N, CA, C and O of each residue as an XYZ file, in Angstrom:
656
protein
N     -22.225   -246.315   -243.164
C     -23.424   -247.071   -243.155
C     -23.144   -248.451   -242.603
O     -22.272   -249.194   -243.054
N     -23.963   -248.745   -241.572
C     -24.083   -250.039   -240.996
C     -24.517   -251.080   -242.028
O     -25.512   -250.918   -242.736
N     -23.834   -252.010   -242.074
C     -24.047   -253.255   -243.091
C     -25.205   -254.049   -242.460
O     -25.286   -254.147   -241.235
N     -26.008   -254.556   -243.200
C     -27.060   -255.429   -242.836
C     -26.936   -256.946   -243.232
O     -26.509   -257.306   -244.329
N     -27.302   -257.710   -242.345
C     -27.313   -259.409   -242.756
C     -28.913   -259.645   -242.931
O     -29.812   -258.854   -242.646
N     -29.003   -260.740   -243.388
C     -30.420   -261.537   -243.504
C     -30.988   -261.423   -242.128
O     -32.173   -261.106   -242.025
N     -30.275   -261.647   -241.061
C     -30.769   -261.880   -239.806
C     -31.310   -260.469   -239.170
O     -32.360   -260.366   -238.534
N     -30.446   -259.455   -239.444
C     -30.944   -258.051   -238.985
C     -31.917   -257.433   -239.857
O     -32.386   -256.353   -239.499
N     -32.377   -258.068   -241.189
C     -33.420   -257.446   -241.728
C     -34.640   -258.125   -241.801
O     -35.655   -257.592   -242.249
N     -34.593   -259.338   -241.362
C     -35.620   -260.345   -241.125
C     -36.775   -259.586   -240.001
O     -37.940   -259.440   -240.370
N     -36.401   -259.204   -238.844
C     -37.316   -258.776   -237.882
C     -38.355   -257.522   -238.494
O     -39.584   -257.485   -238.436
N     -37.445   -256.557   -239.074
C     -38.380   -255.416   -239.683
C     -39.197   -255.894   -240.959
O     -40.373   -255.590   -241.157
N     -38.470   -256.631   -241.742
C     -39.259   -257.235   -242.880
C     -40.538   -257.942   -242.398
O     -41.619   -257.597   -242.876
N     -40.468   -258.866   -241.520
C     -41.587   -259.745   -240.896
C     -42.555   -258.723   -240.392
O     -43.747   -258.926   -240.625
N     -42.190   -257.618   -239.710
C     -43.009   -256.829   -238.945
C     -43.851   -255.759   -239.910
O     -44.924   -255.275   -239.550
N     -43.297   -255.499   -241.018
C     -43.859   -254.777   -242.198
C     -44.926   -255.860   -242.737
O     -46.024   -255.401   -243.052
N     -44.738   -257.132   -242.866
C     -45.551   -257.962   -243.337
C     -46.765   -258.066   -242.448
O     -47.923   -257.970   -242.856
N     -46.418   -258.262   -241.258
C     -47.607   -258.294   -239.976
C     -48.358   -257.089   -240.113
O     -49.584   -257.187   -240.076
N     -47.810   -255.925   -240.273
C     -48.609   -254.545   -240.142
C     -49.340   -254.601   -241.390
O     -50.533   -254.299   -241.361
N     -48.745   -254.977   -242.596
C     -49.390   -254.909   -243.820
C     -50.611   -255.746   -243.866
O     -51.601   -255.262   -244.414
N     -50.677   -257.002   -243.336
C     -51.888   -257.916   -243.414
C     -52.815   -257.428   -242.516
O     -54.012   -257.569   -242.765
N     -52.375   -256.766   -241.312
C     -53.358   -256.296   -240.359
C     -54.141   -255.136   -240.837
O     -55.333   -255.003   -240.562
N     -53.417   -254.235   -241.608
C     -54.096   -253.100   -242.166
C     -55.040   -253.490   -243.428
O     -56.071   -252.857   -243.658
N     -54.676   -254.414   -244.106
C     -55.482   -254.929   -245.184
C     -56.805   -255.420   -244.695
O     -57.853   -255.163   -245.287
N     -56.721   -256.279   -243.378
C     -57.837   -256.739   -242.741
C     -58.620   -255.624   -242.224
O     -59.851   -255.651   -242.236
N     -57.888   -254.561   -241.730
C     -58.708   -253.521   -241.106
C     -59.661   -252.877   -242.335
O     -60.856   -252.609   -242.218
N     -58.810   -252.688   -243.589
C     -59.597   -252.024   -244.556
C     -60.800   -252.819   -245.099
O     -61.801   -252.247   -245.532
N     -60.671   -254.133   -245.061
C     -61.830   -255.025   -245.350
C     -63.069   -254.836   -244.496
O     -64.212   -254.694   -244.931
N     -62.615   -254.855   -242.956
C     -63.712   -254.779   -242.055
C     -64.358   -253.256   -242.122
O     -65.527   -253.060   -241.789
N     -63.523   -252.241   -242.565
C     -64.166   -250.969   -242.707
C     -65.163   -251.047   -243.643
O     -66.124   -250.306   -243.436
N     -65.199   -251.828   -244.737
C     -66.218   -251.853   -245.701
C     -67.563   -252.159   -244.893
O     -68.568   -251.505   -245.170
N     -67.598   -253.043   -243.995
C     -68.920   -253.262   -243.200
C     -69.403   -252.130   -242.401
O     -70.567   -252.087   -242.001
N     -68.546   -251.221   -242.159
C     -68.939   -250.120   -241.304
C     -69.571   -248.780   -242.214
O     -70.150   -247.829   -241.689
N     -69.383   -248.898   -243.335
C     -70.099   -247.744   -244.438
C     -71.285   -247.427   -244.073
O     -71.535   -246.229   -243.940
N     -72.321   -248.422   -243.818
C     -73.763   -247.913   -243.558
C     -73.914   -247.251   -242.396
O     -74.982   -246.656   -242.249
N     -72.952   -247.195   -241.354
C     -73.213   -246.758   -240.111
C     -72.369   -245.059   -240.111
O     -72.309   -244.326   -239.124
N     -71.829   -244.771   -241.395
C     -70.974   -243.638   -241.416
C     -71.826   -242.260   -241.871
O     -72.710   -242.254   -242.728
N     -71.456   -241.330   -241.261
C     -72.220   -240.084   -241.527
C     -71.979   -239.575   -243.052
O     -72.752   -238.805   -243.623
N     -70.815   -240.104   -243.623
C     -70.271   -239.869   -245.170
C     -69.746   -241.256   -245.668
O     -68.551   -241.551   -245.671
N     -70.677   -242.016   -246.057
C     -70.093   -243.375   -246.556
C     -69.284   -243.143   -247.606
O     -68.398   -243.978   -247.787
N     -69.355   -242.205   -248.368
C     -68.387   -241.882   -249.562
C     -67.028   -241.781   -249.234
O     -66.173   -242.303   -249.948
N     -66.703   -241.043   -248.035
C     -65.272   -240.808   -247.417
C     -65.026   -242.081   -246.741
O     -63.882   -242.532   -246.692
N     -65.976   -242.666   -246.239
C     -65.762   -244.109   -245.689
C     -65.252   -245.095   -246.414
O     -64.449   -245.937   -246.011
N     -65.865   -244.975   -247.856
C     -65.305   -245.965   -248.790
C     -63.920   -245.622   -249.229
O     -63.172   -246.477   -249.704
N     -63.591   -244.422   -249.075
C     -62.159   -243.918   -249.378
C     -61.119   -244.846   -248.236
O     -60.040   -245.372   -248.510
N     -61.862   -244.843   -246.853
C     -60.938   -245.344   -245.843
C     -60.920   -246.876   -246.105
O     -59.817   -247.400   -245.955
N     -61.957   -247.695   -246.475
C     -61.954   -248.993   -246.960
C     -60.682   -249.208   -247.987
O     -59.861   -250.110   -247.823
N     -60.636   -248.335   -248.980
C     -59.736   -248.555   -249.977
C     -58.426   -248.359   -249.600
O     -57.490   -249.057   -249.990
N     -58.304   -246.991   -248.503
C     -56.971   -246.993   -248.305
C     -56.306   -248.102   -247.224
O     -55.094   -248.300   -247.152
N     -57.160   -248.687   -246.519
C     -56.749   -249.879   -245.736
C     -56.194   -250.904   -246.526
O     -55.069   -251.362   -246.327
N     -57.016   -251.304   -247.488
C     -56.672   -252.488   -248.354
C     -55.493   -252.139   -249.240
O     -54.543   -252.922   -249.237
N     -55.441   -250.997   -250.038
C     -54.126   -250.654   -250.828
C     -52.965   -250.435   -249.906
O     -51.889   -250.969   -250.174
N     -53.097   -249.732   -248.900
C     -51.939   -249.287   -247.932
C     -51.612   -250.680   -247.247
O     -50.432   -250.773   -246.910
N     -52.347   -251.699   -246.992
C     -51.871   -252.776   -246.354
C     -51.140   -253.611   -247.533
O     -50.231   -254.387   -247.239
N     -51.510   -253.454   -248.725
C     -50.695   -254.270   -249.822
C     -49.406   -253.387   -250.133
O     -48.527   -253.842   -250.865
N     -49.309   -252.183   -249.597
C     -48.080   -251.366   -250.022
C     -47.109   -251.894   -248.836
O     -45.921   -252.142   -249.039
N     -47.648   -252.018   -247.757
C     -46.806   -252.543   -246.574
C     -46.370   -253.982   -246.812
O     -45.257   -254.301   -246.392
N     -47.172   -254.952   -247.483
C     -46.743   -256.166   -247.794
C     -45.625   -256.112   -248.818
O     -44.685   -256.906   -248.792
N     -45.768   -255.074   -249.788
C     -44.768   -255.194   -250.961
C     -43.489   -254.501   -250.399
O     -42.421   -254.758   -250.953
N     -43.514   -253.642   -249.339
C     -42.560   -253.065   -248.816
C     -41.693   -254.129   -247.952
O     -40.463   -254.133   -248.004
N     -42.390   -254.971   -247.205
C     -41.851   -256.013   -246.382
C     -41.176   -256.941   -247.194
O     -40.157   -257.470   -246.750
N     -41.710   -257.299   -248.642
C     -40.991   -258.369   -249.268
C     -39.660   -257.708   -250.093
O     -38.729   -258.390   -250.521
N     -39.758   -256.414   -250.206
C     -38.658   -255.921   -250.882
C     -37.599   -255.442   -249.817
O     -36.454   -255.164   -250.175
N     -37.957   -255.359   -248.645
C     -37.136   -254.899   -247.506
C     -35.543   -255.376   -247.478
O     -34.589   -254.624   -247.280
N     -35.486   -256.845   -247.732
C     -34.053   -257.208   -247.630
C     -33.243   -256.503   -249.051
O     -32.025   -256.329   -249.068
N     -34.050   -256.185   -250.074
C     -33.159   -255.698   -251.121
C     -32.681   -254.246   -251.169
O     -31.955   -253.740   -252.025
N     -33.254   -253.637   -250.030
C     -32.720   -252.126   -249.800
C     -31.404   -252.012   -249.440
O     -30.891   -252.751   -248.600
N     -30.765   -251.059   -250.069
C     -29.334   -250.917   -249.635
C     -29.216   -249.603   -248.975
O     -28.726   -248.649   -249.580
N     -29.703   -249.497   -247.588
C     -29.888   -248.322   -246.896
C     -29.263   -248.558   -245.515
O     -29.370   -249.644   -244.944
N     -28.603   -247.506   -244.992
C     -28.027   -247.545   -243.562
C     -29.230   -247.745   -242.483
O     -30.418   -247.775   -242.806
N     -28.754   -247.874   -241.180
C     -29.542   -248.218   -240.121
C     -30.509   -246.927   -239.841
O     -31.662   -247.143   -239.468
N     -30.100   -245.744   -239.997
C     -30.785   -244.693   -239.722
C     -32.052   -244.507   -240.677
O     -33.171   -244.183   -240.277
N     -31.679   -244.776   -242.069
C     -32.517   -244.529   -243.163
C     -33.570   -245.695   -243.177
O     -34.728   -245.447   -243.513
N     -33.143   -247.093   -242.780
C     -34.028   -248.063   -242.643
C     -35.180   -247.790   -241.516
O     -36.363   -248.059   -241.723
N     -34.683   -247.213   -240.277
C     -35.547   -246.929   -239.234
C     -36.633   -245.747   -239.799
O     -37.837   -245.775   -239.547
N     -36.023   -244.802   -240.538
C     -37.018   -243.669   -241.012
C     -37.992   -244.232   -241.787
O     -39.177   -243.994   -241.554
N     -37.559   -245.131   -242.904
C     -38.374   -245.560   -243.798
C     -39.500   -246.510   -243.168
O     -40.677   -246.478   -243.527
N     -39.063   -247.231   -242.331
C     -40.036   -248.263   -241.471
C     -41.144   -247.473   -240.738
O     -42.351   -247.690   -240.840
N     -40.507   -246.458   -239.931
C     -41.435   -245.492   -239.101
C     -42.347   -244.643   -240.083
O     -43.567   -244.616   -239.922
N     -41.805   -244.044   -240.966
C     -42.906   -243.249   -241.878
C     -43.694   -244.232   -242.688
O     -44.895   -243.987   -242.798
N     -43.313   -245.095   -243.160
C     -44.114   -246.243   -243.679
C     -45.527   -246.640   -242.901
O     -46.678   -246.557   -243.331
N     -45.156   -246.996   -241.901
C     -46.207   -247.395   -240.724
C     -47.123   -246.160   -240.481
O     -48.339   -246.182   -240.674
N     -46.409   -245.058   -240.029
C     -47.192   -244.097   -239.948
C     -48.021   -243.464   -240.973
O     -49.161   -243.092   -240.695
N     -47.528   -243.320   -242.129
C     -48.376   -242.829   -243.283
C     -49.407   -243.683   -243.735
O     -50.463   -243.192   -244.134
N     -49.197   -245.088   -243.717
C     -50.271   -245.916   -244.050
C     -51.364   -246.030   -243.094
O     -52.528   -245.835   -243.445
N     -51.079   -246.302   -242.039
C     -52.039   -246.256   -240.812
C     -52.973   -244.924   -240.761
O     -54.202   -244.993   -240.724
N     -52.281   -243.767   -240.764
C     -52.719   -242.511   -240.779
C     -53.731   -242.292   -241.785
O     -54.835   -241.822   -241.510
N     -53.360   -242.634   -242.976
C     -54.170   -242.514   -244.109
C     -55.658   -243.159   -243.861
O     -56.675   -242.477   -243.984
N     -55.677   -244.511   -243.508
C     -56.658   -245.289   -242.985
C     -57.657   -244.563   -242.068
O     -58.876   -244.449   -242.199
N     -56.787   -244.072   -241.048
C     -57.487   -243.659   -239.774
C     -58.125   -242.223   -240.160
O     -59.303   -241.976   -239.903
N     -57.419   -241.457   -240.683
C     -58.005   -240.206   -241.077
C     -59.234   -240.091   -241.797
O     -60.201   -239.399   -241.479
N     -59.089   -240.953   -242.961
C     -60.385   -241.109   -243.838
C     -61.458   -241.732   -242.927
O     -62.612   -241.304   -242.938
N     -61.086   -242.690   -242.185
C     -62.087   -243.437   -241.282
C     -62.931   -242.404   -240.501
O     -64.145   -242.229   -240.610
N     -62.121   -241.794   -239.745
C     -62.691   -240.545   -238.830
C     -63.596   -239.572   -239.364
O     -64.582   -239.120   -238.781
N     -63.101   -239.215   -240.774
C     -63.974   -238.300   -241.707
C     -65.246   -238.856   -242.090
O     -66.292   -238.206   -242.107
N     -65.140   -240.047   -242.390
C     -66.548   -240.874   -242.630
C     -67.088   -240.914   -241.438
O     -68.221   -240.462   -241.600
N     -66.932   -241.215   -240.220
C     -67.876   -241.152   -239.108
C     -68.252   -239.959   -238.852
O     -69.445   -239.756   -238.627
N     -67.342   -238.925   -238.829
C     -67.816   -237.497   -238.521
C     -68.549   -236.859   -239.478
O     -69.240   -235.875   -239.214
N     -68.454   -237.360   -240.627
C     -69.133   -236.396   -241.645
C     -68.231   -235.229   -241.954
O     -68.692   -234.097   -242.097
N     -66.897   -235.510   -242.063
C     -66.104   -234.292   -242.283
C     -65.158   -234.669   -243.478
O     -65.231   -235.693   -244.157
N     -64.197   -233.576   -243.613
C     -63.298   -233.905   -244.801
C     -63.284   -232.806   -245.832
O     -62.384   -232.704   -246.666
N     -64.284   -232.008   -245.749
C     -64.546   -231.232   -246.950
C     -63.396   -230.051   -246.993
O     -63.466   -229.259   -247.933
N     -62.624   -229.935   -246.286
C     -61.560   -228.937   -246.365
C     -60.455   -229.457   -247.346
O     -60.061   -228.802   -248.311
N     -59.984   -230.730   -246.994
C     -58.807   -231.249   -247.612
C     -59.300   -232.509   -248.604
O     -58.481   -232.998   -249.381
N     -60.313   -232.879   -248.560
C     -60.891   -233.802   -249.662
C     -62.482   -233.459   -250.303
O     -63.441   -234.229   -250.239
N     -62.473   -232.310   -250.830
C     -63.772   -231.708   -251.200
C     -64.607   -232.462   -252.065
O     -65.832   -232.345   -252.012
N     -63.950   -233.345   -252.979
C     -64.719   -234.333   -253.951
C     -65.156   -235.459   -253.155
O     -66.329   -235.787   -253.334
N     -64.440   -236.170   -252.260
C     -64.880   -237.027   -251.549
C     -65.908   -236.957   -250.639
O     -66.758   -237.809   -250.380
N     -65.717   -235.646   -250.092
C     -66.538   -235.250   -248.798
C     -67.988   -234.862   -249.421
O     -68.995   -234.884   -248.713
N     -68.018   -234.552   -250.620
C     -69.385   -234.161   -251.190
C     -70.158   -233.212   -250.527
O     -71.354   -233.421   -250.324
N     -69.540   -232.078   -250.127
C     -70.186   -231.036   -249.260
C     -70.156   -231.304   -247.902
O     -70.432   -230.322   -247.214
N     -69.917   -232.285   -247.323
C     -69.653   -232.565   -245.942
C     -68.733   -231.863   -245.232
O     -67.613   -231.870   -245.745
N     -68.863   -231.164   -244.056
C     -67.979   -230.565   -243.385
C     -67.872   -230.952   -241.956
O     -68.856   -231.547   -241.517
N     -66.936   -230.751   -241.177
C     -67.040   -231.076   -239.738
C     -66.546   -229.901   -238.956
O     -66.279   -228.829   -239.499
N     -66.438   -230.102   -237.783
C     -66.095   -228.956   -236.870
C     -64.779   -228.588   -237.283
O     -64.160   -229.290   -238.083
N     -64.171   -227.241   -236.661
C     -62.966   -226.882   -237.069
C     -61.916   -227.780   -236.483
O     -60.951   -228.007   -237.213
N     -61.932   -228.288   -235.387
C     -61.208   -229.269   -234.771
C     -61.080   -230.496   -235.589
O     -59.991   -230.962   -235.924
N     -62.240   -231.008   -235.901
C     -62.194   -232.288   -236.935
C     -61.430   -231.942   -238.162
O     -60.452   -232.607   -238.504
N     -61.864   -230.904   -238.836
C     -61.222   -230.643   -240.023
C     -59.619   -230.401   -239.870
O     -58.798   -230.958   -240.599
N     -59.331   -229.620   -238.970
C     -57.935   -229.429   -238.433
C     -57.008   -230.670   -238.309
O     -55.903   -230.765   -238.844
N     -57.661   -231.694   -237.462
C     -57.028   -232.990   -237.355
C     -56.919   -233.729   -238.341
O     -55.971   -234.513   -238.397
N     -57.883   -233.658   -239.380
C     -57.776   -234.535   -240.814
C     -56.870   -233.750   -241.650
O     -56.055   -234.357   -242.345
N     -56.914   -232.474   -241.667
C     -55.689   -231.834   -242.425
C     -54.576   -232.010   -241.800
O     -53.710   -232.165   -242.661
N     -54.122   -232.071   -240.744
C     -52.760   -232.443   -240.205
C     -52.450   -233.937   -240.578
O     -51.364   -234.275   -241.050
N     -53.352   -234.695   -240.363
C     -53.143   -236.128   -240.803
C     -52.697   -236.289   -242.209
O     -51.621   -236.796   -242.524
N     -53.617   -235.810   -243.066
C     -53.289   -235.937   -244.665
C     -51.927   -235.373   -245.012
O     -51.045   -236.033   -245.560
N     -51.825   -234.144   -244.663
C     -50.602   -233.332   -244.882
C     -49.389   -234.225   -244.397
O     -48.520   -234.603   -245.183
N     -49.389   -234.532   -243.066
C     -48.131   -235.131   -242.699
C     -48.046   -236.664   -243.138
O     -46.930   -237.182   -243.099
N     -49.088   -237.397   -243.535
C     -48.912   -238.699   -244.057
C     -48.440   -238.407   -245.397
O     -47.512   -239.081   -245.845
N     -48.927   -237.552   -246.040
C     -48.388   -237.271   -247.561
C     -47.004   -237.128   -247.573
O     -46.329   -237.777   -248.372
N     -46.452   -236.273   -246.697
C     -44.948   -235.837   -246.697
C     -44.218   -237.344   -246.172
O     -43.152   -237.691   -246.680
N     -44.831   -238.114   -245.213
C     -44.144   -239.341   -244.906
C     -44.074   -240.254   -246.070
O     -43.020   -240.838   -246.324
N     -45.005   -240.389   -246.703
C     -45.135   -241.301   -247.756
C     -44.165   -241.024   -248.866
O     -43.595   -241.952   -249.440
N     -43.923   -239.499   -249.245
C     -43.015   -239.129   -250.139
C     -41.576   -239.526   -249.636
O     -40.711   -239.898   -250.428
N     -41.391   -239.441   -248.464
C     -39.857   -239.860   -247.650
C     -39.808   -241.268   -248.088
O     -38.920   -241.627   -248.862
N     -40.829   -242.209   -247.585
C     -40.555   -243.584   -248.093
C     -40.453   -243.942   -249.316
O     -39.645   -244.837   -249.565
N     -41.259   -243.332   -250.442
C     -40.905   -243.649   -251.727
C     -39.451   -243.115   -252.244
O     -38.913   -243.692   -253.188
N     -38.916   -242.162   -251.699
C     -37.529   -241.677   -251.995
C     -36.621   -242.606   -251.360
O     -35.641   -243.033   -251.970
N     -36.891   -242.947   -250.157
C     -35.816   -243.844   -249.489
C     -36.019   -245.329   -250.079
O     -35.064   -246.100   -249.989
N     -37.080   -245.719   -250.611
C     -37.022   -247.106   -251.164
C     -36.482   -246.974   -252.613
O     -35.724   -247.874   -252.973
N     -36.743   -246.052   -253.436
C     -36.197   -245.954   -254.673
C     -34.623   -245.689   -254.458
O     -33.851   -246.321   -255.179
N     -34.191   -244.945   -253.670
C     -32.666   -244.837   -253.343
C     -32.203   -246.218   -252.860
O     -31.208   -246.772   -253.328
N     -32.883   -246.683   -252.014
C     -32.274   -248.232   -251.373
C     -32.258   -249.003   -252.421
O     -31.413   -249.887   -252.278
N     -32.964   -249.080   -253.673
C     -32.843   -250.034   -254.767
C     -31.707   -249.706   -255.823
O     -31.475   -250.425   -256.795
N     -31.138   -248.732   -255.572
C     -30.092   -248.179   -256.442
C     -28.862   -249.355   -256.579
O     -28.272   -249.452   -257.655
N     -28.628   -249.937   -255.828
C     -27.572   -251.029   -255.987
C     -27.992   -252.193   -254.892
O     -28.839   -252.058   -254.009
N     -27.142   -253.448   -255.178
C     -27.341   -254.362   -254.517
C     -27.185   -254.161   -253.048
O     -26.294   -253.378   -252.718
N     -27.965   -254.787   -252.001
C     -27.755   -254.485   -250.493
C     -26.345   -254.827   -250.175
O     -25.764   -255.789   -250.677
N     -25.780   -253.942   -249.261
C     -24.468   -254.410   -248.813
C     -24.870   -255.561   -247.646
O     -25.901   -255.682   -246.984
N     -23.619   -256.363   -247.668
C     -23.811   -257.512   -246.701
C     -22.322   -257.732   -246.183
O     -21.292   -257.347   -246.735
N     -22.441   -258.393   -245.073
C     -21.237   -258.732   -244.254
C     -20.641   -259.820   -244.857
O     -21.423   -260.678   -245.266
N     -19.296   -260.038   -245.044
C     -18.516   -261.160   -245.539
C     -18.542   -262.163   -244.370
O     -17.908   -261.910   -243.346
N     -19.137   -263.100   -244.476
C     -19.089   -264.077   -243.371
C     -18.151   -265.342   -243.557
O     -18.215   -266.339   -242.838
N     -17.324   -265.181   -244.551
C     -16.286   -266.064   -244.704
C     -16.989   -267.572   -245.214
O     -16.304   -268.580   -245.388
N     -18.115   -267.535   -245.368
C     -18.641   -268.896   -245.753
C     -18.418   -269.095   -247.172
O     -18.306   -268.156   -247.961
N     -18.347   -270.443   -247.527
C     -17.976   -270.678   -248.927
C     -19.303   -270.367   -249.711
O     -20.391   -270.549   -249.165
N     -19.215   -269.966   -250.804
C     -20.223   -269.481   -251.449
C     -20.819   -270.760   -252.048
O     -20.038   -271.666   -252.338
N     -22.112   -270.915   -252.257
C     -23.002   -271.832   -252.881
C     -22.471   -272.171   -254.360
O     -21.922   -271.302   -255.038
N     -22.648   -273.372   -254.782
C     -22.435   -273.595   -256.348
C     -21.072   -273.954   -256.656
O     -20.301   -273.863   -255.701
N     -20.603   -274.325   -257.711
C     -19.381   -274.482   -258.077
C     -18.474   -273.595   -257.902
O     -18.629   -272.422   -258.239
N     -17.364   -274.079   -257.324
C     -16.115   -273.013   -257.246
C     -15.053   -273.337   -258.140
O     -14.616   -274.467   -258.358
N     -14.562   -271.960   -258.782
C     -13.384   -271.905   -259.619
C     -12.355   -272.923   -259.407
O     -12.290   -273.330   -258.247
N     -11.642   -273.366   -260.135
C     -10.397   -274.048   -260.114
C      -9.446   -272.975   -259.730
O      -9.541   -271.868   -260.261
N      -8.469   -273.248   -258.776
C      -7.411   -272.608   -258.275
C      -6.269   -272.489   -259.252
O      -5.229   -271.920   -258.921
C-alpha cells in the first residue's frame, strides 16, 4: 500500500469539495426547472439527488485525509463517488424531462414511461450508480478502520518532548 501524505491527499480532497459544491448548486438550479419537465415529480427527485449527493461529496472530501487506503482504492473510491453522485442527478433529471423512469422508479414516475431506449438508459444508470455507491461506502468504511498511514518525515513532533 502506498503511503499518503497531506500533500498527496490534498488535491483529491479539494477536487471532491469542488465537485460537491458544483453538484449542490446544480441540484438547487434543477429546482427552477421543475415546471418545464414532463414529470415534475421525478424532477423533484433530481433536485434532491443533486443537493444531497453534493453534500455527500463535500462530506467525503472533508473525511478524505482520514481514509487509510492505498492508491488504487483511493482512485476507485474517487471515481466511483463522482460517477455515482453525478449519474444519480443526471438520470433523474433526464427522466423528469422525458417523462420516463416508470421501469426503475415506478412510485416516483407516477405512471409515466419513456421509450424503450430512455427506460434502458435510465435503468443502466440507476443500477450502475447504485453498485458504484455501494463500493464507495464499503471503501470509506474500510478506510476508516484505523488511522491513516503517513510517511515519517523525520520532523520533530509538535508539543512538549519527553525528557531523554
